[in-house]
Amino acid sequence: MDAVKDKAMTKNEFFLIKKLIEKNGFKFTKQRKLILEQFFIVDRHLSAEEMYQRLKAYNIGIATIYRSVKIFGSIGIVKEIVVNGVSYYELKIYSKKPLHIHFQCVKCNDIIDIDERKVALEYLKLNKMVEDINDLEIYDANIMLIGLCKRCREVNQCQDR
């Protein structure tokens, strides 16, 4: 819990997530607690395999990780992002950037959050326009921009010289 506390997750927030899990009919096991903590410790998107590598010392199997993130996703704690057939997960509840677009680098496969305020405002306008034109109610969106990240673009430029 200390590592979680270092990343500004209060005991109250953790307690509320625990209650949310239990309210939805699931047990809040030690394994689920450890998996959940990874979202607060790591500041990037994680695949189930990456979580498994981080948690295998605790004897947590890959199937347990998949089941847990599926449960977390079903009750709105995490969000799944699929890139090239691989699922990555990010914290949705208590996120400091609840509305953002993703960017995937085609070379290194990094997933980068695009969360500039101006972009978010334009997204909200687009969302509202789509709802109004089509008589819809949108709850969430997955927008993935694809290209080269700054690091890979710089490497390409160096190789071209």
Tab-separated table of C-alpha atoms in Angstrom, residues 39 44-51 66 69 78-91 102 104-105 108-111 142 144:
chain	number	residue	atom	x	y	z
A	39	PHE	CA	-2.326	1.020	-12.193
A	44	ARG	CA	1.673	4.101	-18.517
A	45	HIS	CA	-0.642	1.622	-20.221
A	46	LEU	CA	-0.043	-1.985	-19.222
A	47	SER	CA	-0.807	-5.241	-20.983
A	48	ALA	CA	-1.804	-8.305	-18.984
A	49	GLU	CA	1.558	-9.846	-19.873
A	50	GLU	CA	3.419	-6.814	-18.500
A	51	MET	CA	1.371	-7.017	-15.288
A	66	TYR	CA	-7.079	-11.387	-17.262
A	69	VAL	CA	-8.889	-6.614	-15.512
A	78	VAL	CA	-10.045	0.462	-15.921
A	79	LYS	CA	-10.335	1.014	-19.638
A	80	GLU	CA	-9.118	-1.437	-22.282
A	81	ILE	CA	-7.290	-0.198	-25.363
A	82	VAL	CA	-6.603	-2.745	-28.116
A	83	VAL	CA	-3.535	-2.159	-30.294
A	84	ASN	CA	-2.526	-4.713	-32.931
A	85	GLY	CA	-4.585	-7.369	-31.183
A	86	VAL	CA	-2.980	-6.739	-27.767
A	87	SER	CA	-5.087	-5.336	-24.942
A	88	TYR	CA	-3.586	-2.571	-22.834
A	89	TYR	CA	-5.232	-1.216	-19.724
A	90	GLU	CA	-5.280	2.148	-18.009
A	91	LEU	CA	-6.922	3.433	-14.873
A	102	HIS	CA	-4.468	7.952	-27.549
A	104	GLN	CA	0.161	4.686	-30.993
A	105	CYS	CA	3.630	4.695	-32.495
A	108	CYS	CA	7.899	1.153	-30.983
A	109	ASN	CA	4.185	0.473	-30.206
A	110	ASP	CA	4.185	2.995	-27.357
A	111	ILE	CA	0.770	4.332	-26.436
A	142	ASN	CA	-11.800	5.295	-28.040
A	144	MET	CA	-6.485	6.204	-31.496
